[in-house]
mmCIF file of C-alpha atoms in Angstrom:
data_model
loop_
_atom_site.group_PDB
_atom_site.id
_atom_site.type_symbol
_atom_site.label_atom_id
_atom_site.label_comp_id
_atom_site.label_asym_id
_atom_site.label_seq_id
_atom_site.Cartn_x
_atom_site.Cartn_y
_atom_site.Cartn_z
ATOM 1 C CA UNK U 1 -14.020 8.330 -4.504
ATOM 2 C CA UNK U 2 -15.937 11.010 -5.751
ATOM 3 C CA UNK U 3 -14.781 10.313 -9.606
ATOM 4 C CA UNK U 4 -15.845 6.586 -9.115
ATOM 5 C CA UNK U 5 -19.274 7.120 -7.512
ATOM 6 C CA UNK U 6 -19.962 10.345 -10.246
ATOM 7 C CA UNK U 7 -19.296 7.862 -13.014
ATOM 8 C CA UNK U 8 -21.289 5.238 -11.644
ATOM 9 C CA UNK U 9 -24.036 7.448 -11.519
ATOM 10 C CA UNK U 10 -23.720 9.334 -14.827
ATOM 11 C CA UNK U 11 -23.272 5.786 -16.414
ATOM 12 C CA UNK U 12 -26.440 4.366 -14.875
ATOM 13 C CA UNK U 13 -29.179 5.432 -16.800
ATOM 14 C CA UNK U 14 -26.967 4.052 -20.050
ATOM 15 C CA UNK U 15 -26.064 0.591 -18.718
ATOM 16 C CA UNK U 16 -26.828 -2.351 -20.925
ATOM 17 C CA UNK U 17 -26.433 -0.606 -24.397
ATOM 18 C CA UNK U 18 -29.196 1.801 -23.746
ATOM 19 C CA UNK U 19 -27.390 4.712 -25.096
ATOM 20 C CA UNK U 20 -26.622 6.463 -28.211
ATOM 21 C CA UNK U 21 -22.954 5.993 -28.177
ATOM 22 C CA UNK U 22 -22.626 9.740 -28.545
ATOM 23 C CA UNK U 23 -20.812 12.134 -25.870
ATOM 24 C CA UNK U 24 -23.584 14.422 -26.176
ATOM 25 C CA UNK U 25 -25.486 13.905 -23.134
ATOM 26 C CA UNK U 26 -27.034 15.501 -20.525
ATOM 27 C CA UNK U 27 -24.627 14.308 -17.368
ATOM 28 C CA UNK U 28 -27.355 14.371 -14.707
ATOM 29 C CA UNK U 29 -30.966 12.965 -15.602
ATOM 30 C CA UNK U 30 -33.848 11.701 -13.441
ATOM 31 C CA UNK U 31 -32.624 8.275 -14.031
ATOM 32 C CA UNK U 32 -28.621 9.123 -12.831
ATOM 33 C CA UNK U 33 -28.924 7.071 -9.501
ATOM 34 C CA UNK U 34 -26.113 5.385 -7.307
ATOM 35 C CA UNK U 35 -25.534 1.576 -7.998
ATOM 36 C CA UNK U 36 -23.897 -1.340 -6.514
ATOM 37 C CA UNK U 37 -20.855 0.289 -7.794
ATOM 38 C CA UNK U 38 -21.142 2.556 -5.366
ATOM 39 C CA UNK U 39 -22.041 0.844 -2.803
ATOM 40 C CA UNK U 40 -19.316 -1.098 -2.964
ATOM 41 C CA UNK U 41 -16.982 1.806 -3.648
ATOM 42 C CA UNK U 42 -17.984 2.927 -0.013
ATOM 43 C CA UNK U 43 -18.000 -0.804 1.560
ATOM 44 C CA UNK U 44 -14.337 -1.537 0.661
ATOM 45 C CA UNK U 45 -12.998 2.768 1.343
ATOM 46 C CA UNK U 46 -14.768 1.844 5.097
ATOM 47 C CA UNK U 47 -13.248 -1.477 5.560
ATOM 48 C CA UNK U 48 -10.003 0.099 4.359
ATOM 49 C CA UNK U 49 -10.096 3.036 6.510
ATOM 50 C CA UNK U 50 -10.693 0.809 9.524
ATOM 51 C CA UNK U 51 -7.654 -1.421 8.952
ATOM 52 C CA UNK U 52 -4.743 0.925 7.667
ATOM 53 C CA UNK U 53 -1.721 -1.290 9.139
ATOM 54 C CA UNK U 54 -3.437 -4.394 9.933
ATOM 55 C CA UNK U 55 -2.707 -7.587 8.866
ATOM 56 C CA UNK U 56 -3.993 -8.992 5.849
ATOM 57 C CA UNK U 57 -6.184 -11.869 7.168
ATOM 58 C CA UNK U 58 -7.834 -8.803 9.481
ATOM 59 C CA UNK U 59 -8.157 -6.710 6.368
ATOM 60 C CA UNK U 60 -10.240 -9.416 4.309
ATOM 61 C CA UNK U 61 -12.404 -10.006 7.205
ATOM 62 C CA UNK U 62 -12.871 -6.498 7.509
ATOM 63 C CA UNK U 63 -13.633 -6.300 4.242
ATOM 64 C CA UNK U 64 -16.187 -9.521 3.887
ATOM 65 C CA UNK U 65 -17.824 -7.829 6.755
ATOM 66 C CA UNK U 66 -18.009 -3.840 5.330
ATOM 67 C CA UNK U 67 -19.448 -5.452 1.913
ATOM 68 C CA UNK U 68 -22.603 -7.369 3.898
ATOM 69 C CA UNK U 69 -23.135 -5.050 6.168
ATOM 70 C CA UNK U 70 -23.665 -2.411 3.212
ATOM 71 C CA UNK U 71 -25.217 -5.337 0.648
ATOM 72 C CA UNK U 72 -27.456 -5.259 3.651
ATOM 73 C CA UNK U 73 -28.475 -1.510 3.638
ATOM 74 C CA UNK U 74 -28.853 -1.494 0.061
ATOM 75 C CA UNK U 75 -30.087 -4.648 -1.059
ATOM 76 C CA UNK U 76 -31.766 -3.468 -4.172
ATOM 77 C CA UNK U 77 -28.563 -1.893 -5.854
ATOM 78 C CA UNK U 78 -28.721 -4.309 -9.080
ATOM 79 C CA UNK U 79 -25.412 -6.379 -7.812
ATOM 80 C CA UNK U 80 -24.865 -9.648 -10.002
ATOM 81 C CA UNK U 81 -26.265 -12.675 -9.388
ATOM 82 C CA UNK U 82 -23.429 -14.894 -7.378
ATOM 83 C CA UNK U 83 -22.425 -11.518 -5.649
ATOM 84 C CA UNK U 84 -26.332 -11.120 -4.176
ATOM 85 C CA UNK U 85 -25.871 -14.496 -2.641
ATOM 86 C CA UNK U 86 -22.365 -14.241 -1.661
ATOM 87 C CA UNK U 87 -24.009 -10.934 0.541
ATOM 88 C CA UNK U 88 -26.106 -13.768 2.478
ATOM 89 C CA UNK U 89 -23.713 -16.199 3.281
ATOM 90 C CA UNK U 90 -23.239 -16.783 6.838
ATOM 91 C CA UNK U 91 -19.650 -17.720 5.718
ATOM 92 C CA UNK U 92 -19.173 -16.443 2.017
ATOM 93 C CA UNK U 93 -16.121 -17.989 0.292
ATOM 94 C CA UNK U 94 -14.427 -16.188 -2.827
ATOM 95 C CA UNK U 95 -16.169 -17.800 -5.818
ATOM 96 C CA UNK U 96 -13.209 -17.501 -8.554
ATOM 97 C CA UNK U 97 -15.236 -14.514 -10.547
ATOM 98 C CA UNK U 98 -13.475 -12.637 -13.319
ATOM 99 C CA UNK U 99 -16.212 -10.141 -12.847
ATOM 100 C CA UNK U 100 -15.236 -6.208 -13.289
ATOM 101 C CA UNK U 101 -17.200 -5.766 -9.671
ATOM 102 C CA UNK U 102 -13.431 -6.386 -8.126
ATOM 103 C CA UNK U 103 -12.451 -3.188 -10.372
ATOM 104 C CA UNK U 104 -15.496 -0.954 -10.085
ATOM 105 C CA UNK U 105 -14.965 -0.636 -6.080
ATOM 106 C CA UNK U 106 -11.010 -0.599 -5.697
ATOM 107 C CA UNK U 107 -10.824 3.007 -5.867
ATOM 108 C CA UNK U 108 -9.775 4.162 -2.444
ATOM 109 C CA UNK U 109 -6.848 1.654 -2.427
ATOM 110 C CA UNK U 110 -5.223 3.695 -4.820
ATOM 111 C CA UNK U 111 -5.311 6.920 -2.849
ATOM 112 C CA UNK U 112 -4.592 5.368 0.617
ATOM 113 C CA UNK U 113 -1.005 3.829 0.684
ATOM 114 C CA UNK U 114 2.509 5.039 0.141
ATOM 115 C CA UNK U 115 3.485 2.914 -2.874
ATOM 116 C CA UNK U 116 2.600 1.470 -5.589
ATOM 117 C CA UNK U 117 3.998 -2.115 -4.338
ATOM 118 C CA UNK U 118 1.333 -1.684 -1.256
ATOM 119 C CA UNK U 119 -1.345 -0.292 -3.398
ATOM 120 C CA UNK U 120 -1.591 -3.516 -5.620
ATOM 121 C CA UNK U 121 -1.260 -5.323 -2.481
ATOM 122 C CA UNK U 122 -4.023 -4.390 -1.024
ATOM 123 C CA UNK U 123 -6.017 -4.444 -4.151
ATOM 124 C CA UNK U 124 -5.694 -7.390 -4.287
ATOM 125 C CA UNK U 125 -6.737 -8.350 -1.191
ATOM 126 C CA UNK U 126 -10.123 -6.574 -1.761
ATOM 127 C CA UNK U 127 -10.531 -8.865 -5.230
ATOM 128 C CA UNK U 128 -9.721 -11.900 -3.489
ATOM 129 C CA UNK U 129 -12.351 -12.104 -1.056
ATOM 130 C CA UNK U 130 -14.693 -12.598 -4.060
ATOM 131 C CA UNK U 131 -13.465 -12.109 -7.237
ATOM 132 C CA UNK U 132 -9.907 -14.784 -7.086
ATOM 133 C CA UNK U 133 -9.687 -15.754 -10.782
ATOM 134 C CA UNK U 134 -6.056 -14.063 -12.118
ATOM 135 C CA UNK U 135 -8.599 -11.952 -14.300
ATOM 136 C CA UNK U 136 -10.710 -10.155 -11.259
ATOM 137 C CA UNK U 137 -7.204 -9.626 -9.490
ATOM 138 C CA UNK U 138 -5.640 -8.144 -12.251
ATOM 139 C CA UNK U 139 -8.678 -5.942 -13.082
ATOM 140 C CA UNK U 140 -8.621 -4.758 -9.465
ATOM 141 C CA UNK U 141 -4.314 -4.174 -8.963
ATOM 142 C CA UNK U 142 -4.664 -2.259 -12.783
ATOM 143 C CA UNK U 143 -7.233 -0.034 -11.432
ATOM 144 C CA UNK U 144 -5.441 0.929 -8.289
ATOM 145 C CA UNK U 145 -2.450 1.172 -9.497
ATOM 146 C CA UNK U 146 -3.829 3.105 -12.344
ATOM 147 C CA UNK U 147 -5.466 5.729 -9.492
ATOM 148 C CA UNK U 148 -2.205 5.570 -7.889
ATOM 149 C CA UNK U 149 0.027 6.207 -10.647
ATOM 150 C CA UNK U 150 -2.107 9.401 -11.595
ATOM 151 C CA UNK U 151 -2.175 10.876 -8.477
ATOM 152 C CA UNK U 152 1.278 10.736 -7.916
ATOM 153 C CA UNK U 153 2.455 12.991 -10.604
ATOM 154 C CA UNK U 154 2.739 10.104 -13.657
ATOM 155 C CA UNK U 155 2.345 11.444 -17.355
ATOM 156 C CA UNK U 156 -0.611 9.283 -19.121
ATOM 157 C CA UNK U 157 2.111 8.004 -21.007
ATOM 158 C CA UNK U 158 3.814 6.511 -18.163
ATOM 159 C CA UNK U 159 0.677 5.065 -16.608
ATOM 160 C CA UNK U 160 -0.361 3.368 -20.064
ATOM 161 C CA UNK U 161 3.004 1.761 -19.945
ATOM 162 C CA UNK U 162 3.295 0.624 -16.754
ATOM 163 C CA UNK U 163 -0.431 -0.946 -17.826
ATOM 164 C CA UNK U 164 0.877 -2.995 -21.057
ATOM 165 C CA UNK U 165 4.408 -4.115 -19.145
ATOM 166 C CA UNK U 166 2.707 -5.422 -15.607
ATOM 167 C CA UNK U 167 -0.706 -6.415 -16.820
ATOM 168 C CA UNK U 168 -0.495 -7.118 -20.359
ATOM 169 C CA UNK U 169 -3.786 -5.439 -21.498
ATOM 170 C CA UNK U 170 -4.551 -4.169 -25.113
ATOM 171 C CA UNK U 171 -4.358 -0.560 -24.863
ATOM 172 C CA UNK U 172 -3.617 -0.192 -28.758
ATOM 173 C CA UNK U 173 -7.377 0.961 -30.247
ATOM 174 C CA UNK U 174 -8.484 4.109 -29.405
ATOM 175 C CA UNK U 175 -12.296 4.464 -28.408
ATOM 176 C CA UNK U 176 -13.752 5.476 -32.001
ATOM 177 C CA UNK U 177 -12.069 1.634 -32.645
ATOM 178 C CA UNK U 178 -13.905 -0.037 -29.803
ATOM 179 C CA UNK U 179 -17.294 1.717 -29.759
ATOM 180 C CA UNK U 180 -18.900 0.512 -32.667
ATOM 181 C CA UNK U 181 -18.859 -3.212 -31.653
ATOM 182 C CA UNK U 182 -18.345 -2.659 -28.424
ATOM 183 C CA UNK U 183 -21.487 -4.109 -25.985
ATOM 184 C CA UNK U 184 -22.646 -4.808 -22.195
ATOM 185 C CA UNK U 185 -19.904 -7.427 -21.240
ATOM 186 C CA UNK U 186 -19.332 -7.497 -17.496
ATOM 187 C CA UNK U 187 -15.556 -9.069 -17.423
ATOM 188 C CA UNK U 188 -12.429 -7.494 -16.155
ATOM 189 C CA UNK U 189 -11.108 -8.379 -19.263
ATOM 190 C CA UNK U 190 -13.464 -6.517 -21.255
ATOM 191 C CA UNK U 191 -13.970 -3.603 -19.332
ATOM 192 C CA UNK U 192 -10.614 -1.961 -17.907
ATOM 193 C CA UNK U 193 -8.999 -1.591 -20.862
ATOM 194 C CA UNK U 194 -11.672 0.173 -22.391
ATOM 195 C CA UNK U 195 -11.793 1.896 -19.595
ATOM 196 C CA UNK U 196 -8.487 3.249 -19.146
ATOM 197 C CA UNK U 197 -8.564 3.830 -22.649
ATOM 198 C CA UNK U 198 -11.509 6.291 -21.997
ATOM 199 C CA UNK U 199 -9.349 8.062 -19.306
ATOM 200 C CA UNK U 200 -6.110 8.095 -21.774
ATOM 201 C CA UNK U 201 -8.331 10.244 -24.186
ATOM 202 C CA UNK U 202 -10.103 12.773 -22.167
ATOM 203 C CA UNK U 203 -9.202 15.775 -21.782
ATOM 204 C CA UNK U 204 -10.365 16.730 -18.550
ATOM 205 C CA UNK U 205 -12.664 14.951 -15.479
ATOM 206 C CA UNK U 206 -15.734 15.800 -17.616
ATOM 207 C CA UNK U 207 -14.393 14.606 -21.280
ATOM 208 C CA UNK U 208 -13.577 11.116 -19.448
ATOM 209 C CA UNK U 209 -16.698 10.640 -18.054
ATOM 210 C CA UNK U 210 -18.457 11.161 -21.324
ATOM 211 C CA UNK U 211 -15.954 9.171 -23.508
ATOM 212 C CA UNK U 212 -16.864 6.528 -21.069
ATOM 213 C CA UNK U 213 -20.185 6.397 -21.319
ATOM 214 C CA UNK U 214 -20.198 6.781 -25.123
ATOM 215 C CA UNK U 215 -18.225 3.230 -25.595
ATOM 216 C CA UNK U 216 -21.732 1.827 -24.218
ATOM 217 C CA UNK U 217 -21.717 -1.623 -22.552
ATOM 218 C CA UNK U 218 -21.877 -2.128 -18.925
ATOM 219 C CA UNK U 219 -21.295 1.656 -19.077
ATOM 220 C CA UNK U 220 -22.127 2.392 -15.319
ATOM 221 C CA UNK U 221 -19.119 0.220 -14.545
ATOM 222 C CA UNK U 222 -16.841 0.830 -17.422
ATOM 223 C CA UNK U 223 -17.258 5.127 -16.483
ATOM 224 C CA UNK U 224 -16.951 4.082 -12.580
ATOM 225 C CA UNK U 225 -13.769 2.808 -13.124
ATOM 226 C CA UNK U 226 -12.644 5.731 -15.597
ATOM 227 C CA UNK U 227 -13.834 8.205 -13.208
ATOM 228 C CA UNK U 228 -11.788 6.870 -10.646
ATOM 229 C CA UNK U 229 -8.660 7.180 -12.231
ATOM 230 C CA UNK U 230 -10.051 10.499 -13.870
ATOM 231 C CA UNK U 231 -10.167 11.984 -10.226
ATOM 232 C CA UNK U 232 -6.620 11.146 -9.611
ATOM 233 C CA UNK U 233 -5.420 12.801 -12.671
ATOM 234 C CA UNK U 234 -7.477 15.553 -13.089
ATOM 235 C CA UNK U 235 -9.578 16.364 -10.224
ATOM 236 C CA UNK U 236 -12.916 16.670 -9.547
ATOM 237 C CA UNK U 237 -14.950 19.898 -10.649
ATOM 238 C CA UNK U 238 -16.309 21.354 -7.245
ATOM 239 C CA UNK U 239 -20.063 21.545 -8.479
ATOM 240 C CA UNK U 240 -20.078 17.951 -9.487
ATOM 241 C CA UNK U 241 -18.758 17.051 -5.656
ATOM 242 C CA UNK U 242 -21.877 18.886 -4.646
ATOM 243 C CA UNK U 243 -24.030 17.005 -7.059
ATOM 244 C CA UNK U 244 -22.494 13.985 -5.834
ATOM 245 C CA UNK U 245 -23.709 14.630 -2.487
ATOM 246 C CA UNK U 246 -26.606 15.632 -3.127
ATOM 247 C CA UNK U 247 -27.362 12.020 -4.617
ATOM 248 C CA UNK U 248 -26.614 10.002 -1.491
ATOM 249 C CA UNK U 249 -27.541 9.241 1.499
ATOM 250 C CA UNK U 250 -26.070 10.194 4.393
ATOM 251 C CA UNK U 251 -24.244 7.386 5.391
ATOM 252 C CA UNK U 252 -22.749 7.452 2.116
ATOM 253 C CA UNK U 253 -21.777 10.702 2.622
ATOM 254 C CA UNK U 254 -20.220 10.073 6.065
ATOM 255 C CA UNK U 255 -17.902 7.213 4.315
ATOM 256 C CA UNK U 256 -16.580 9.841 2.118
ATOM 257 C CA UNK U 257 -16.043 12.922 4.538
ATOM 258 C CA UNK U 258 -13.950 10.032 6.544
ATOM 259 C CA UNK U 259 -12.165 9.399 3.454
ATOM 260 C CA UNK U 260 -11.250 13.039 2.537
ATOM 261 C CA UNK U 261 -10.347 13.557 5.944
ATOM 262 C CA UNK U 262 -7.655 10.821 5.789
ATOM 263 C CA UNK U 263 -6.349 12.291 2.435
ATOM 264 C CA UNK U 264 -5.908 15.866 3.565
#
């Protein structure tokens, strides 16, 4: 989770075309804060960690549940407008949202299951509960399996293909191609390719992240997701784990010492 939360963060202070476009950057600012992205991140790796071989009706309520309870914490975390009142409901009903939220806080599914058939399965799960349009599904199964795919051993090459063949995105322009027009969009459709397209041309945890966050856009979201799959394939640099940390709060922090624990 750490790549996911780090690019969250880093992306932040950049988020609705407020950057240069330039990788130049300094990574860590006053202004490089935790979001809803992370949040969310944490809300879903909880709810997951709690209901590893459950059924699927007990992992959506699980899930419903771990997503309130931390809307609840952190109310003030700049989540989107039908998503802040979805965190209210008494009984909150998935509200057919193509959104990229059902990407940005996938990330642990990938790491936590055996295969890549149970990976998008329960990816999906934690899209439907909000985000059940085809769009917020598929942003959320191509994101996990993405994460899975890379931390399993699978050349870039492979992972791009498996992209294109099961999810049909455009993975053709390269990031010089998208950034000039590119601009704060907050689909699925419009935000994981260019996101795995960030991940495709970076050349290590670091290189991804700023790629990222030079495409602009809803960058804090778009590098989330990046850094996510960045962590699978490359790792993440031990003093930016400690910066992570540092950056939270301690139940935040708790989440992910469960989570490393479980990946050991």
């Amino acid at each position: 989770m750490y790549g996911a939360i780090l690019g969250d963060m880093i992306g932040a202070p950049y988020e609705f075309d407020r950057g240069n476009k330039t990788k130049d950057f300094p990574l860590f600012c006053r202004y490089s804060h935790f979001t809803d992205d992370s949040v969310m991140t944490i809300a879903v790796a909880e709810a997951l960690l709690n209901t590893i071989g459950k059924s699927d009706d007990i992992i959506k309520t699980e899930l419903v549940k771990s997503m309130q309870k931390w809307g609840h914490i952190y109310p003030n975390a700049g989540y989107g407008g039908m998503f802040y009142f979805w965190l209210k409901e008494a009984n909150p009903q998935p509200y057919g949202s193509y959104g990229n939220g059902s990407a940005m806080r996938v990330s642990s599914a990938g790491w936590l299951f055996d295969s890549l058939e149970e990976t998008r399965h329960i990816a999906r799960l934690t899209a439907e509960v909000t985000h059940n349009h085809p769009e917020g599904i598929k942003g959320a199964e191509a994101t996990a399996s993405a994460i899975y795919m890379a931390r399993t051993g699978n050349s870039k090459e492979d992972i791009r293909n498996y992209i294109i063949k099961e999810f049909g995105y455009d993975l053709s322009r390269t990031c010089d191609e998208i950034r000039p027009s590119y601009h704060h969009v907050e689909t699925c459709q419009q935000t994981v390719p260019e996101a795995i397209t960030a991940f495709m041309e970076g050349l290590d945890f670091t290189d991804v992240i700023r790629t990222a966050v030079s495409l602009g856009g809803d960058c804090d979201t778009l590098t989330c997701i990046a850094g996510g799959i960045a962590e699978a394939y490359y790792s993440v640099p031990e003093e930016l784990k400690k910066e992570c940390i540092k950056r939270l709060p301690k139940d935040m922090t708790n989440v992910i010492r469960k989570f490393e624990k479980k990946n050991q």
